[in-house]
Backbone as a printed PyTorch tensor [residue, N CA C, xyz], in Angstrom:
tensor([[[-14.5380,  71.9170,  32.5710],
         [-13.8850,  71.0830,  34.3550],
         [-12.1780,  70.4450,  33.5480]],

        [[-11.1280,  71.0980,  34.4830],
         [ -9.8910,  70.7570,  33.7450],
         [ -9.2610,  69.8650,  34.1130]],

        [[-10.0040,  68.4290,  34.1800],
         [ -9.1160,  67.1030,  34.6250],
         [ -9.1360,  66.1670,  33.5960]],

        [[ -7.3020,  66.2460,  33.0080],
         [ -7.0730,  65.7670,  31.5580],
         [ -6.2780,  64.2160,  31.8920]],

        [[ -6.9910,  63.1140,  31.8470],
         [ -6.4460,  61.6320,  31.8060],
         [ -6.0610,  60.9650,  30.0160]],

        [[ -5.0360,  61.2160,  30.3580],
         [ -4.4810,  60.2870,  28.8950],
         [ -5.3520,  60.8140,  27.7130]],

        [[ -4.6660,  62.6660,  27.8130],
         [ -5.1230,  63.8560,  26.5380],
         [ -6.8960,  63.4560,  26.6690]],

        [[ -8.0290,  62.8340,  27.0350],
         [ -9.0160,  63.1240,  26.8410],
         [ -9.9120,  63.7310,  28.1500]],

        [[-10.7210,  64.4010,  27.7820],
         [-11.5330,  64.8920,  28.8690],
         [-12.5270,  64.2160,  29.5520]],

        [[-12.6910,  64.3550,  30.9970],
         [-14.2870,  63.9310,  31.8210],
         [-15.0600,  64.9390,  31.9320]],

        [[-16.1570,  64.8040,  32.0390],
         [-17.1390,  65.5290,  32.0990],
         [-18.1830,  64.8760,  33.1200]],

        [[-17.6560,  64.9220,  34.5230],
         [-18.6020,  64.4120,  35.4180],
         [-20.2260,  64.5130,  35.8860]],

        [[-20.9800,  63.7890,  36.3610],
         [-22.0790,  64.0000,  36.4400],
         [-22.1120,  62.9040,  37.6160]],

        [[-23.5860,  62.9870,  38.4620],
         [-23.7810,  62.1730,  39.2460],
         [-25.0870,  61.1950,  39.3490]],

        [[-24.4100,  60.0250,  39.2700],
         [-25.3670,  58.9830,  38.9210],
         [-26.4780,  58.3250,  40.3550]],

        [[-27.5520,  58.6260,  40.5580],
         [-28.2060,  58.2490,  41.9520],
         [-29.1170,  57.0240,  41.6990]],

        [[-28.8850,  55.8590,  42.0190],
         [-29.4000,  54.6780,  41.8820],
         [-30.5080,  54.0850,  43.0590]],

        [[-31.7770,  54.2360,  43.1230],
         [-32.4000,  53.8470,  44.1920],
         [-33.1920,  52.4230,  43.9730]],

        [[-32.5900,  51.5420,  44.7000],
         [-33.4650,  50.0800,  44.1940],
         [-34.5810,  49.6990,  45.4390]],

        [[-35.6220,  49.4320,  44.5160],
         [-36.7350,  48.8810,  46.0750],
         [-36.8940,  47.6210,  45.2400]],

        [[-38.2100,  46.9450,  46.0140],
         [-38.2880,  45.5750,  45.9380],
         [-38.9800,  45.6680,  44.3320]],

        [[-40.1650,  46.7240,  44.1110],
         [-40.4980,  46.4770,  43.0410],
         [-40.0420,  47.3510,  41.9530]],

        [[-39.3720,  48.0550,  41.6040],
         [-38.7640,  49.2780,  41.0270],
         [-37.7070,  50.3640,  41.2740]],

        [[-37.1440,  50.6470,  40.4620],
         [-35.5580,  51.3380,  40.2320],
         [-36.1350,  52.5800,  39.7390]],

        [[-35.4600,  53.2350,  40.3370],
         [-35.2590,  54.7650,  40.1510],
         [-34.0460,  55.2520,  39.4900]],

        [[-33.6250,  56.1810,  38.3280],
         [-32.6430,  56.4410,  38.2410],
         [-32.4570,  57.9220,  37.6240]],

        [[-31.6420,  58.6640,  38.5230],
         [-31.7120,  60.1000,  38.6890],
         [-30.1790,  60.8090,  38.0830]],

        [[-29.7740,  61.4690,  37.5810],
         [-28.4070,  62.2770,  37.2350],
         [-28.5690,  63.5280,  37.6450]],

        [[-27.4760,  63.4110,  37.8460],
         [-27.5580,  65.4610,  37.9890],
         [-26.0280,  65.9030,  37.6900]],

        [[-25.8520,  66.6520,  37.8190],
         [-24.3580,  67.4510,  37.7440],
         [-23.2920,  67.4600,  38.7790]],

        [[-22.7940,  67.8430,  38.9200],
         [-21.6460,  67.3400,  39.5170],
         [-21.7680,  68.0350,  41.1040]],

        [[-22.5840,  69.6140,  41.1980],
         [-23.0090,  70.2100,  42.3660],
         [-23.8980,  69.2510,  42.7300]],

        [[-24.7930,  68.6930,  42.3430],
         [-26.1110,  68.2470,  42.7780],
         [-27.1440,  69.2390,  42.9250]],

        [[-27.5430,  70.0850,  42.3710],
         [-28.5720,  71.0490,  42.4760],
         [-29.1690,  70.5420,  41.1010]],

        [[-28.4380,  70.7710,  40.1150],
         [-29.5870,  70.8600,  38.5760],
         [-29.6320,  69.4850,  38.2330]],

        [[-30.8260,  69.1850,  37.9340],
         [-31.2260,  67.4580,  37.5110],
         [-31.4350,  67.3630,  36.2730]],

        [[-30.3580,  66.6470,  35.7400],
         [-29.8090,  66.7020,  34.1880],
         [-31.5240,  65.8990,  33.8130]],

        [[-31.7090,  64.6060,  35.0590],
         [-32.6000,  63.6290,  34.1030],
         [-33.2660,  62.6570,  35.3520]],

        [[-34.1880,  61.9810,  34.7100],
         [-34.9320,  61.2620,  36.0340],
         [-36.2590,  60.0580,  35.3210]],

        [[-35.6430,  59.0350,  35.5850],
         [-36.5140,  57.7140,  35.1600],
         [-36.6630,  56.8670,  36.5090]],

        [[-37.5350,  56.0660,  35.8060],
         [-37.6860,  54.3860,  36.4890],
         [-38.2660,  53.8140,  35.7700]],

        [[-37.6100,  52.1480,  36.1180],
         [-38.1460,  51.1920,  34.9620],
         [-39.4140,  51.0300,  34.9680]],

        [[-40.3790,  51.5120,  35.9840],
         [-41.6780,  51.5970,  36.0580],
         [-42.5210,  52.4780,  34.6250]],

        [[-42.1170,  53.2250,  34.3720],
         [-42.0220,  54.2110,  33.3790],
         [-41.9460,  53.5010,  32.0220]],

        [[-41.2690,  53.0320,  31.7400],
         [-40.8760,  51.8970,  30.5550],
         [-41.4790,  50.9910,  30.5500]],

        [[-42.0030,  50.7950,  31.6600],
         [-42.5450,  48.8920,  31.5270],
         [-43.8080,  48.9350,  31.0630]],

        [[-44.6490,  47.8570,  30.4880],
         [-45.9370,  48.2470,  29.9700],
         [-46.7190,  47.2520,  30.5460]],

        [[-46.4130,  46.6290,  31.8240],
         [-47.2220,  46.6110,  33.0350],
         [-46.6660,  45.9450,  34.1430]],

        [[-47.6640,  46.2770,  35.2580],
         [-46.7430,  45.9760,  36.7560],
         [-45.9930,  45.0560,  37.0020]],

        [[-45.8280,  44.2060,  36.4030],
         [-44.9030,  43.0610,  36.4230],
         [-43.8610,  43.7610,  35.6670]],

        [[-43.8870,  43.9880,  35.2080],
         [-42.4790,  44.1600,  33.9760],
         [-41.5990,  45.0340,  34.9300]],

        [[-42.2400,  45.8920,  35.9120],
         [-41.5330,  46.9680,  36.9270],
         [-39.7950,  46.4610,  37.4450]],

        [[-40.0440,  45.3200,  37.4960],
         [-38.7250,  44.7290,  38.0920],
         [-37.6470,  44.1860,  37.3180]],

        [[-38.2060,  43.8710,  36.3030],
         [-37.3900,  43.0630,  35.7120],
         [-35.9950,  44.1670,  34.7300]],

        [[-35.0920,  43.0930,  34.8310],
         [-33.5600,  43.7390,  33.6210],
         [-34.1840,  44.5040,  32.8170]],

        [[-34.5520,  43.7730,  31.7540],
         [-35.1550,  44.5610,  30.4240],
         [-35.5590,  45.9620,  30.3070]],

        [[-37.0780,  46.0160,  31.8620],
         [-36.9960,  47.1620,  31.7070],
         [-36.0210,  48.2170,  32.2840]],

        [[-35.1250,  48.1460,  33.0770],
         [-34.1710,  48.8390,  33.9310],
         [-33.3480,  49.5010,  32.6940]],

        [[-32.5350,  47.9490,  32.1190],
         [-31.8310,  48.4230,  30.6340],
         [-32.2790,  49.2800,  29.5560]],

        [[-33.8090,  49.5960,  29.5230],
         [-34.2590,  50.4180,  28.5980],
         [-33.8120,  51.5480,  29.4370]],

        [[-34.5240,  51.9980,  30.2590],
         [-34.9510,  52.9260,  31.3090],
         [-32.8430,  53.9690,  31.2170]],

        [[-32.4130,  52.6990,  31.4660],
         [-30.8070,  53.0910,  31.5050],
         [-30.5230,  53.8660,  30.2740]],

        [[-30.7360,  52.7870,  29.1570],
         [-30.3230,  53.8830,  27.7140],
         [-30.8170,  54.9660,  27.5120]],

        [[-32.2750,  55.4480,  28.0360],
         [-32.6820,  56.4010,  27.6890],
         [-32.1670,  57.7310,  28.6760]],

        [[-31.6850,  57.1160,  29.7990],
         [-31.2480,  58.4150,  30.3410],
         [-29.3430,  58.2060,  30.0640]],

        [[-29.0880,  57.4450,  29.5420],
         [-27.6360,  57.3980,  28.9190],
         [-27.7880,  58.2850,  27.4670]],

        [[-28.7820,  58.2320,  26.6990],
         [-28.8720,  59.2360,  25.5490],
         [-28.8880,  60.8410,  26.1830]],

        [[-29.7510,  60.7390,  27.1090],
         [-29.9730,  62.0130,  27.6640],
         [-28.4160,  62.5800,  28.3380]],

        [[-27.7160,  62.1170,  28.9910],
         [-26.5430,  62.2220,  29.3420],
         [-24.9930,  62.5670,  28.6950]],

        [[-25.4410,  62.0470,  27.3350],
         [-24.2960,  62.2290,  26.0530],
         [-24.7060,  63.4480,  25.5170]],

        [[-26.3720,  63.6720,  25.1230],
         [-25.8720,  64.8550,  24.5290],
         [-26.0310,  66.1240,  25.3820]],

        [[-25.9790,  66.2640,  26.6140],
         [-25.5620,  67.2310,  27.1360],
         [-23.6750,  67.3510,  27.3180]],

        [[-23.4970,  66.3640,  27.3840],
         [-21.7890,  66.2500,  27.4170],
         [-21.0630,  65.3700,  28.1880]],

        [[-22.2100,  64.6070,  29.1560],
         [-21.2060,  64.0940,  30.3160],
         [-21.0630,  62.5010,  29.6540]],

        [[-19.7430,  62.7140,  30.2430],
         [-19.1460,  61.0810,  29.9080],
         [-18.4300,  60.0820,  31.1880]],

        [[-18.4160,  60.8200,  32.0460],
         [-18.0930,  59.9370,  33.0360],
         [-19.4350,  60.3370,  34.6200]],

        [[-19.5220,  58.9380,  35.5780],
         [-20.0060,  59.5600,  36.3160],
         [-19.7090,  58.7990,  37.7990]],

        [[-19.9370,  59.3850,  38.7770],
         [-19.7240,  59.2940,  40.0530],
         [-21.1740,  58.4170,  40.1580]],

        [[-20.7770,  57.3720,  41.4260],
         [-22.0720,  56.6620,  41.1390],
         [-22.7170,  56.3200,  43.3340]],

        [[-24.0170,  57.0790,  42.7270],
         [-24.3650,  56.5150,  44.2030],
         [-25.9130,  55.9440,  44.5690]],

        [[-25.2180,  54.5590,  45.4120],
         [-26.5060,  53.5040,  44.7650],
         [-27.2060,  53.6260,  46.5340]],

        [[-28.4260,  52.7780,  46.2890],
         [-28.9500,  53.0350,  47.7750],
         [-30.2360,  52.1560,  47.5090]],

        [[-30.3660,  51.2800,  48.3640],
         [-31.3960,  50.2100,  48.5450],
         [-32.5230,  51.0000,  49.4630]],

        [[-33.7060,  50.4630,  50.0680],
         [-34.5200,  50.6840,  50.7270],
         [-34.1920,  51.4730,  52.1400]],

        [[-33.5690,  50.6070,  52.8880],
         [-32.8070,  50.9080,  54.4600],
         [-33.8550,  51.2280,  55.5790]],

        [[-33.4030,  51.8020,  56.3100],
         [-34.0590,  51.8220,  57.5320],
         [-34.5630,  50.6320,  58.4150]],

        [[-35.6290,  50.2190,  58.7040],
         [-35.9170,  48.6860,  59.4830],
         [-36.4830,  48.0620,  58.0370]],

        [[-36.2910,  48.0730,  56.9580],
         [-36.5890,  47.5100,  55.7900],
         [-35.2120,  46.8170,  55.3120]],

        [[-35.5720,  46.2200,  54.2830],
         [-34.0920,  45.8970,  53.7020],
         [-33.0890,  46.5080,  53.0240]],

        [[-31.8800,  46.4010,  53.4490],
         [-30.6660,  47.0350,  52.9480],
         [-30.0290,  46.4640,  51.9940]],

        [[-29.9560,  45.4500,  51.2480],
         [-29.6880,  44.6490,  50.1160],
         [-30.1580,  45.2760,  48.6640]],

        [[-29.1700,  45.4050,  48.5110],
         [-28.9920,  46.1720,  46.8970],
         [-29.7220,  45.3310,  45.9910]],

        [[-30.8850,  45.2840,  44.9970],
         [-30.9710,  44.1600,  44.4950],
         [-30.3820,  44.4460,  43.0780]],

        [[-30.3890,  42.9240,  42.5280],
         [-29.5450,  42.5240,  41.4310],
         [-29.9180,  43.4330,  39.8750]],

        [[-31.2810,  43.9190,  40.0850],
         [-31.3190,  45.1340,  39.2160],
         [-30.6270,  46.3210,  38.9610]],

        [[-30.4120,  46.4430,  40.1550],
         [-29.2520,  47.7430,  40.5300],
         [-28.0700,  47.8120,  39.7450]],

        [[-27.2060,  46.4730,  39.8100],
         [-26.0690,  46.5490,  39.1070],
         [-26.7140,  46.3140,  37.2090]],

        [[-27.6100,  46.3580,  36.9960],
         [-27.7610,  46.0980,  35.2580],
         [-27.9610,  47.5470,  35.1800]],

        [[-28.0850,  48.5220,  35.8020],
         [-27.8510,  50.2410,  35.4980],
         [-26.3710,  50.4600,  35.3850]],

        [[-25.4250,  50.0850,  36.1100],
         [-24.4570,  50.2800,  35.8390],
         [-23.7870,  49.5830,  34.7660]],

        [[-23.9550,  48.2650,  34.4360],
         [-23.7030,  47.2650,  33.2530],
         [-23.7860,  48.0930,  32.1640]],

        [[-24.9240,  48.9430,  32.1640],
         [-25.3040,  49.2520,  31.1290],
         [-24.7940,  50.4070,  30.5970]],

        [[-24.5140,  51.5710,  31.5920],
         [-24.1610,  52.7660,  31.1430],
         [-22.1180,  52.4380,  31.2160]],

        [[-21.5990,  51.1610,  31.7730],
         [-20.2970,  51.2460,  31.0800],
         [-20.3540,  50.1650,  30.2160]],

        [[-21.0140,  50.2470,  29.4810],
         [-21.1320,  48.9980,  28.0630],
         [-21.6250,  50.3380,  27.1740]],

        [[-22.2410,  51.5690,  27.2840],
         [-22.3510,  52.2880,  26.4230],
         [-21.1900,  53.3460,  26.7280]],

        [[-19.6660,  53.2730,  27.1810],
         [-18.6680,  53.9050,  27.2600],
         [-17.9750,  54.9410,  28.2850]],

        [[-19.3160,  54.6070,  29.5140],
         [-19.2990,  55.8470,  30.8160],
         [-18.1530,  55.2470,  31.2610]],

        [[-17.1920,  56.8050,  31.9520],
         [-16.6850,  56.0640,  33.0210],
         [-17.1210,  55.8830,  34.3670]],

        [[-16.5400,  55.4230,  35.1420],
         [-17.3760,  55.8960,  36.5600],
         [-15.9920,  55.9300,  37.7000]],

        [[-16.2220,  56.9840,  38.0680],
         [-15.2940,  57.7310,  38.8400],
         [-15.4620,  56.6370,  40.5450]],

        [[-16.1520,  57.5080,  41.4620],
         [-16.5290,  57.2320,  42.8470],
         [-17.8470,  55.8660,  42.8060]],

        [[-18.1130,  54.9430,  43.9230],
         [-18.9310,  54.6400,  44.0590],
         [-19.0260,  54.7320,  45.3760]],

        [[-20.3150,  54.9180,  45.8740],
         [-21.0630,  54.9260,  47.3460],
         [-22.0550,  54.2800,  47.4570]],

        [[-21.8840,  53.8490,  48.9340],
         [-23.5710,  53.3110,  48.8910],
         [-24.0640,  54.0730,  50.2250]],

        [[-25.2990,  54.7920,  49.7950],
         [-25.6830,  55.3860,  50.3150],
         [-27.1160,  54.9160,  51.7500]],

        [[-26.9170,  53.8250,  51.3060],
         [-28.5060,  53.1080,  52.1710],
         [-28.4610,  53.5100,  53.6990]],

        [[-29.7940,  53.8760,  54.1620],
         [-29.6070,  54.6630,  55.4060],
         [-29.6090,  52.9560,  56.5260]],

        [[-28.9260,  53.3140,  57.6840],
         [-28.9490,  52.7540,  58.2780],
         [-29.2540,  53.1140,  59.5970]],

        [[-30.1910,  52.3290,  60.1370],
         [-30.7370,  52.7860,  61.3000],
         [-30.2200,  52.4660,  63.1610]],

        [[-29.4280,  53.7730,  63.6220],
         [-28.8370,  53.8360,  64.8350],
         [-29.8210,  53.1240,  65.9740]],

        [[-31.0710,  53.9210,  65.5410],
         [-32.0220,  53.2820,  66.9970],
         [-33.6720,  53.0690,  66.0060]],

        [[-34.2330,  52.0100,  65.5180],
         [-35.2700,  51.8090,  64.7060],
         [-36.5740,  51.6770,  65.3530]],

        [[-37.5750,  52.0340,  64.8830],
         [-38.5360,  51.6920,  64.8340],
         [-38.8020,  50.1120,  64.9980]],

        [[-39.9370,  49.7480,  65.2420],
         [-40.5410,  48.0630,  65.3160],
         [-40.3140,  47.5570,  63.7540]],

        [[-39.8450,  46.8530,  63.8850],
         [-40.0540,  46.1810,  62.2800],
         [-41.6120,  45.3680,  62.0440]],

        [[-42.1030,  45.5510,  60.6280],
         [-43.5140,  45.4760,  60.5710],
         [-43.5730,  43.2790,  60.7700]],

        [[-44.9090,  42.9270,  61.2130],
         [-44.8100,  41.5290,  61.2930],
         [-45.2340,  41.1010,  62.3790]],

        [[-44.9900,  42.3170,  64.0360],
         [-45.4910,  41.3660,  64.7470],
         [-44.7530,  40.3900,  65.2420]],

        [[-44.9380,  40.2140,  66.5720],
         [-44.1570,  39.3040,  67.7340],
         [-44.1200,  37.9400,  67.0910]],

        [[-44.7570,  37.2310,  66.6820],
         [-44.8120,  36.2790,  65.7600],
         [-44.2420,  35.4950,  64.3880]],

        [[-44.3350,  37.1450,  63.8900],
         [-43.7690,  37.3360,  62.2070],
         [-44.8130,  36.9390,  61.9440]],

        [[-44.7810,  37.6540,  60.3970],
         [-45.5510,  37.0490,  59.6860],
         [-45.7530,  35.7520,  59.0250]],

        [[-47.5650,  35.0630,  58.6310],
         [-48.0160,  33.7700,  59.3000],
         [-48.3960,  33.4890,  57.6200]],

        [[-48.1530,  32.4200,  57.0980],
         [-48.3670,  32.5670,  55.7520],
         [-49.8280,  31.4080,  55.5000]]])
């Protein structure tokens, strides 16, 4: 890549972050999006089910993925962040921002950020029935 900024060369990859209610998935590809460099979830790192959604397990998973990227030579990332979407929640969980913070602290440069959460044009009926979920 011949993109020079202040005399240093940036090699870009694409960082996909998918945040659900209980887990977070981190996926890094090359710039074309065809070659997967690495893929990990916070559930793989967590020792129990209740730890899957914590900031700590997400941070550990991000560290593992960042080490993999550094070994290949990627030092800058375009970010595509996604929530569950559809007729489910379109809010990105706060744990998703932990991934970004970790990559920034480890010296990665962020190129473009994009929210790829699917939004329905006309969706199916939301779960819970007419009177909602009764607790």
